[in-house]
PDB file of C-alpha atoms and ligand atoms in Angstrom:
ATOM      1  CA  UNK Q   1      13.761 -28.281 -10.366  1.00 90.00           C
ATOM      2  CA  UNK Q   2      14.189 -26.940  -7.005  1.00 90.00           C
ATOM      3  CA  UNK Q   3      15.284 -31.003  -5.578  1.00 89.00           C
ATOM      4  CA  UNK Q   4      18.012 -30.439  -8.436  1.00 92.00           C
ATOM      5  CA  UNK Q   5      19.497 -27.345  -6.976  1.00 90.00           C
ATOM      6  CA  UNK Q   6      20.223 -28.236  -3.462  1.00 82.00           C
ATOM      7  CA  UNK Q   7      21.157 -24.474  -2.922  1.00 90.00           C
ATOM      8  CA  UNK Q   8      18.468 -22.634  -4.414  1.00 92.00           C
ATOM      9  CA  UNK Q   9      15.977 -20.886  -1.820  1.00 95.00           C
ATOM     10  CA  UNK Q  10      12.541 -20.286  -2.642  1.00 96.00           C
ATOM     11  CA  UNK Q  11      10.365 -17.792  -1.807  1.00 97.00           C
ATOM     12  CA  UNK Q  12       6.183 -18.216  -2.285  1.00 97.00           C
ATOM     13  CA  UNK Q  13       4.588 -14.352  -2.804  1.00 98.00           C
ATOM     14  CA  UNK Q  14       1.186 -13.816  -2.687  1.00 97.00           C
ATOM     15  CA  UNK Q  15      -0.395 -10.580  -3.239  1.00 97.00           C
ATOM     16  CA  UNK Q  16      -3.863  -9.423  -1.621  1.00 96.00           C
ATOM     17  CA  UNK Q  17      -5.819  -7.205  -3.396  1.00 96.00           C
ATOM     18  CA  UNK Q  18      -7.636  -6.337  -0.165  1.00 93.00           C
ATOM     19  CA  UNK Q  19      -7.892  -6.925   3.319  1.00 90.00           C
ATOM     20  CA  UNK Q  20     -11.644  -5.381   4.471  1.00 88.00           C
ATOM     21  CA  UNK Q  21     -12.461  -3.210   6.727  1.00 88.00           C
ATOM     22  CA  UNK Q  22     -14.144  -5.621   9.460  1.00 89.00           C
ATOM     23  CA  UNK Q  23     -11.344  -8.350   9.427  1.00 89.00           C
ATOM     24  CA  UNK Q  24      -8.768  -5.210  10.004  1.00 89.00           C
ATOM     25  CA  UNK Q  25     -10.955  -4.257  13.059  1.00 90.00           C
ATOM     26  CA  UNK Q  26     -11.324  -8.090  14.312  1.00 89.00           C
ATOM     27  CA  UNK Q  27      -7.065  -8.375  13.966  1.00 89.00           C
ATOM     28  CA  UNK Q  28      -6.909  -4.986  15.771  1.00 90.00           C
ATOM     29  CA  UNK Q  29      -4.937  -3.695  12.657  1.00 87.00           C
ATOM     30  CA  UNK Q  30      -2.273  -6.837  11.951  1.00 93.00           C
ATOM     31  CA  UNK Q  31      -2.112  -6.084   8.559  1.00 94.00           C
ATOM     32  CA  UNK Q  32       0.658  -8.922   7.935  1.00 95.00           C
ATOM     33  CA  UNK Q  33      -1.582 -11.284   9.490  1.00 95.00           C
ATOM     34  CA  UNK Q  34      -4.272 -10.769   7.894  1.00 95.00           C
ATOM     35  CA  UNK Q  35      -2.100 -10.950   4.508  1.00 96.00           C
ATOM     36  CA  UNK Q  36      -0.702 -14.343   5.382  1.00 96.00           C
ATOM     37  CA  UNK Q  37      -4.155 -15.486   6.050  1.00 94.00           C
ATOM     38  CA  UNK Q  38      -5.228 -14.717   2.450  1.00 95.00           C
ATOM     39  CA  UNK Q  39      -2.387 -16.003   1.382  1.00 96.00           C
ATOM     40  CA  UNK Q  40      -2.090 -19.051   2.954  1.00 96.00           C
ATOM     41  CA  UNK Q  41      -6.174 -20.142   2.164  1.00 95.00           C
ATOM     42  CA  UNK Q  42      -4.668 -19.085  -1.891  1.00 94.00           C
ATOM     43  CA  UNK Q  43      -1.589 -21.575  -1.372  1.00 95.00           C
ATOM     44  CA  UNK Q  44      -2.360 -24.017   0.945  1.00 96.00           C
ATOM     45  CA  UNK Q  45      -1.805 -27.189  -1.977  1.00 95.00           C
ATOM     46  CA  UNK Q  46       1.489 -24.954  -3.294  1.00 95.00           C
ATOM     47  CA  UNK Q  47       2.643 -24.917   0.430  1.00 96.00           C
ATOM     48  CA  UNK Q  48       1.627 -28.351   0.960  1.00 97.00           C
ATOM     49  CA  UNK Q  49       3.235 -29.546  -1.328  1.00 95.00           C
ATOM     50  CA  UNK Q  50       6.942 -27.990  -0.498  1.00 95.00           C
ATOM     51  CA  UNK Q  51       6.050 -29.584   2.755  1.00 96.00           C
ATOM     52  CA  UNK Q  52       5.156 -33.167   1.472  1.00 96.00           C
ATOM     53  CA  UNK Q  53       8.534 -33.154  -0.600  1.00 93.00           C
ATOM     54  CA  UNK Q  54      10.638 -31.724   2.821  1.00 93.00           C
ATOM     55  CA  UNK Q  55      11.480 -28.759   0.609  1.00 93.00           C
ATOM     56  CA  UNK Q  56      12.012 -25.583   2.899  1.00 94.00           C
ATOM     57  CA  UNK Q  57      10.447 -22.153   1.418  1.00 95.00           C
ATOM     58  CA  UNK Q  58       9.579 -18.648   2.747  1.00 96.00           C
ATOM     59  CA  UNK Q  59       6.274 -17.148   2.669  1.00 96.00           C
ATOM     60  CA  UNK Q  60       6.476 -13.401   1.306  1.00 97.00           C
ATOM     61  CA  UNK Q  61       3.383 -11.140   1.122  1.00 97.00           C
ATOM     62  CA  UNK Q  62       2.094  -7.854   0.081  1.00 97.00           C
ATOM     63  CA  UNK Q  63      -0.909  -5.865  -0.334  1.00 96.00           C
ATOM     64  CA  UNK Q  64      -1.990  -3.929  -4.024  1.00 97.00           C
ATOM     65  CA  UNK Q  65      -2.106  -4.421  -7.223  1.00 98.00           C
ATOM     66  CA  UNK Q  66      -0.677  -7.930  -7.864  1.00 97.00           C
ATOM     67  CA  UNK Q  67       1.501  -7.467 -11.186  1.00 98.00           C
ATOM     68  CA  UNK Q  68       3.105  -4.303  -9.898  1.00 98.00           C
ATOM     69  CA  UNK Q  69       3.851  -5.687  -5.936  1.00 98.00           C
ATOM     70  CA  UNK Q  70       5.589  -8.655  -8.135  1.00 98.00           C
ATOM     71  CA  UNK Q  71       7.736  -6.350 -10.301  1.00 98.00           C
ATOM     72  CA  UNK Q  72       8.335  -4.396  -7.473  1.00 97.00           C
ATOM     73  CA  UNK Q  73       9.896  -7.110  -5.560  1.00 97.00           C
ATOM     74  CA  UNK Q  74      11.339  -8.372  -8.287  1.00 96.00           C
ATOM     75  CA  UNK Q  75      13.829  -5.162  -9.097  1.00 95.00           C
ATOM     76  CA  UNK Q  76      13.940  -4.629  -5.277  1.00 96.00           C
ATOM     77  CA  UNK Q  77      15.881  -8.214  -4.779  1.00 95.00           C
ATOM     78  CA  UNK Q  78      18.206 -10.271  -6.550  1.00 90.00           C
ATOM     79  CA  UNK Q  79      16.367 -13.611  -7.806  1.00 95.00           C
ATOM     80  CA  UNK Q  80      17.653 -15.636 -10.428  1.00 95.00           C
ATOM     81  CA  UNK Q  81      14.260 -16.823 -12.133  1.00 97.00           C
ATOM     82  CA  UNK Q  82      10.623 -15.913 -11.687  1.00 97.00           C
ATOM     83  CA  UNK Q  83       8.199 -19.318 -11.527  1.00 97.00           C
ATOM     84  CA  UNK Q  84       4.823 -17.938 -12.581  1.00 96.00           C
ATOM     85  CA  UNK Q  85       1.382 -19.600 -14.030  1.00 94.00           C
ATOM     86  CA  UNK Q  86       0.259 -18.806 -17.214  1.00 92.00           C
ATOM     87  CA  UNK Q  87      -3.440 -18.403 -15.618  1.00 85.00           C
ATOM     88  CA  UNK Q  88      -5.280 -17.742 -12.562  1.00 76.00           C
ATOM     89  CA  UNK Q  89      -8.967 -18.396 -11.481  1.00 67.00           C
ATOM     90  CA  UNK Q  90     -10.062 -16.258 -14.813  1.00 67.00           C
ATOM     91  CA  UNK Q  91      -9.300 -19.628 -17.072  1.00 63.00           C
ATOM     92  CA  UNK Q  92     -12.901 -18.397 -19.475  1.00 67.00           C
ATOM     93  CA  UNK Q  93     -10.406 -15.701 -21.243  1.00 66.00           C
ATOM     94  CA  UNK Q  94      -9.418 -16.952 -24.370  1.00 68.00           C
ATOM     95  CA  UNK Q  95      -6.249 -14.810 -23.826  1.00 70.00           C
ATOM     96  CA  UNK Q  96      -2.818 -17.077 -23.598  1.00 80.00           C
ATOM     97  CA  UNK Q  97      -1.656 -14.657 -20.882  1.00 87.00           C
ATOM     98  CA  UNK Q  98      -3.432 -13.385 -17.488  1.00 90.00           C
ATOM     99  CA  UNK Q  99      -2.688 -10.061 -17.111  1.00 92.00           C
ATOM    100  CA  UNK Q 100      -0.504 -10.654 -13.815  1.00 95.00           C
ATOM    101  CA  UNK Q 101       1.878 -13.201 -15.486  1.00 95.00           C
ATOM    102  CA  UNK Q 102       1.681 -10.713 -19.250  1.00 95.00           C
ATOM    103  CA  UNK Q 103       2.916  -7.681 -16.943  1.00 96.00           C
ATOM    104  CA  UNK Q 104       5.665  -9.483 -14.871  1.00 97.00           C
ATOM    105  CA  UNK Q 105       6.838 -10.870 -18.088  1.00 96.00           C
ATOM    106  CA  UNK Q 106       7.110  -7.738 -20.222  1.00 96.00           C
ATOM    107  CA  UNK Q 107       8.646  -5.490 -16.582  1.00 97.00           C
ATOM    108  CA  UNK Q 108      11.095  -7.498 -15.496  1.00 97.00           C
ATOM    109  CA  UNK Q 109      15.053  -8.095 -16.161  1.00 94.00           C
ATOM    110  CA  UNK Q 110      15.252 -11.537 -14.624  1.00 95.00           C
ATOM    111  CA  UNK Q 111      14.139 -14.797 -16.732  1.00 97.00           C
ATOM    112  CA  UNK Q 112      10.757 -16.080 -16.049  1.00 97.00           C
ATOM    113  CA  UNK Q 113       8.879 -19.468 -16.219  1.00 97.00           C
ATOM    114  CA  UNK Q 114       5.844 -19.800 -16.823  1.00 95.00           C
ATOM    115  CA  UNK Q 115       3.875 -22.928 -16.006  1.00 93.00           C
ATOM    116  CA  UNK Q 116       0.880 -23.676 -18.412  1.00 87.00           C
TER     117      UNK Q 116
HETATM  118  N1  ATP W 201      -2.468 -11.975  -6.375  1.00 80.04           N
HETATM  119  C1  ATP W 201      -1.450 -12.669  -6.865  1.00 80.04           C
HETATM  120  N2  ATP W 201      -0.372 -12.931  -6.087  1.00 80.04           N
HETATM  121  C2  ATP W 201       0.668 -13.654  -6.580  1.00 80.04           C
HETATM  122  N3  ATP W 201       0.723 -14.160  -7.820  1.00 80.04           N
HETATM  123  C3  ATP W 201      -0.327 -13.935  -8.627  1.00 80.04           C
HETATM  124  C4  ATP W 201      -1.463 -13.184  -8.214  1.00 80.04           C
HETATM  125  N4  ATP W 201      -2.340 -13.129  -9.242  1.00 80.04           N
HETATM  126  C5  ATP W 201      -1.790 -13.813 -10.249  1.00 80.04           C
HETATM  127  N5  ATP W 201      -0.584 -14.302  -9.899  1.00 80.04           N
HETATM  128  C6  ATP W 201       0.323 -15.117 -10.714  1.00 80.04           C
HETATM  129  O1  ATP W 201       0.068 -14.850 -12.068  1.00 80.04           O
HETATM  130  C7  ATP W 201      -0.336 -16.055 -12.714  1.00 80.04           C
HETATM  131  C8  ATP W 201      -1.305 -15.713 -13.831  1.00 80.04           C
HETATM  132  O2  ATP W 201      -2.467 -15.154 -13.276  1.00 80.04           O
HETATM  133  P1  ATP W 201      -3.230 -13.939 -13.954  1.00 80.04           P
HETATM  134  O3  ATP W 201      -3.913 -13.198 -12.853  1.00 80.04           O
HETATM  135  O4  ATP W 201      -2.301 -13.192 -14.850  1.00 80.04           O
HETATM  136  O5  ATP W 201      -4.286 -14.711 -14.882  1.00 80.04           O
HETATM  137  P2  ATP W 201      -5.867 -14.624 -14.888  1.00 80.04           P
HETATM  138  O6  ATP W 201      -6.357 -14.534 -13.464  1.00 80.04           O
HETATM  139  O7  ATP W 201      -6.305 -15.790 -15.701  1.00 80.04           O
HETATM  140  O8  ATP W 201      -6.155 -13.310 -15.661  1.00 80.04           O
HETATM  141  P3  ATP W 201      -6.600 -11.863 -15.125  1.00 80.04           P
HETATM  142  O9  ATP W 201      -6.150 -11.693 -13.696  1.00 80.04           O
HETATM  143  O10 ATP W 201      -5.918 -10.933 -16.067  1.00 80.04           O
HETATM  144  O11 ATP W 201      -8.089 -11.860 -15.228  1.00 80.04           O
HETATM  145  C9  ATP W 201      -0.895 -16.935 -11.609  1.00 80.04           C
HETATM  146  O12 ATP W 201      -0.847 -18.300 -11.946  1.00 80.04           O
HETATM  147  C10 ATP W 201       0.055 -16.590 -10.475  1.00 80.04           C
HETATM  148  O13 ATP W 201       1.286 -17.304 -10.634  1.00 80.04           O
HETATM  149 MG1   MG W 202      -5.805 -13.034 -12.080  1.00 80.04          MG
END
């Protein structure tokens, strides 16, 4: 999709849930780093990937409660669709819906995809 739309820029967001108390001490309180950290070990084959294909991206991320960080940034900035998997690690639930991608879904304006 993205090779198709030569102008479209894409931005990766991972949420942490948590950072820990003894890896803020060991960064000496670099929260982002610590966040791109987490987020990079949770998207290192989604960021390969981009990089494999020579597609450029940017690397957003934020700490709390992932479905509300995503509808927050969401309504805060203008993007024209929301890519989102149907699923995370939780894949036992016979539910068709995580509750990240359920919430994102139902609070935001902008159309969403969601990748089964
Ligand atoms: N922490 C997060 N940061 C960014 N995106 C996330 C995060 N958690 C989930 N998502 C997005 O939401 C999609 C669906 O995951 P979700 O967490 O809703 O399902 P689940 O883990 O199976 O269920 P649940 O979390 O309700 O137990 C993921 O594929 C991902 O795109
Ligand atoms: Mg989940």
């Amino acid at each position: 999709l993205i090779r198709h739309l030569p102008d479209a820029k894409v931005t990766l967001f991972h949420v942490s849930t948590s950072v820990g108390r003894v890896n803020l001490l060991k960064s000496k309180f670099n929260v982002k780093s610590l966040l791109e950290e987490d987020a990079h070990q949770a998207i290192i084959r989604t960021e390969y990937k981009f990089k494999q294909e020579g597609l450029p991206f940017d690397l957003d991320v934020a700490l709390g409660d992932p479905a509300e960080e995503i509808v927050r940034k969401a309504k805060r900035e203008a993007y024209d669709l929301i890519i989102i998997g149907s699923r995370g690690l939780t894949v036992f639930k016979e539910l068709l819906l995580g509750s990240v991608s359920q919430r994102v879904v139902h609070e935001v304006k902008c159309p969403v995809m969601i990748v089964k």
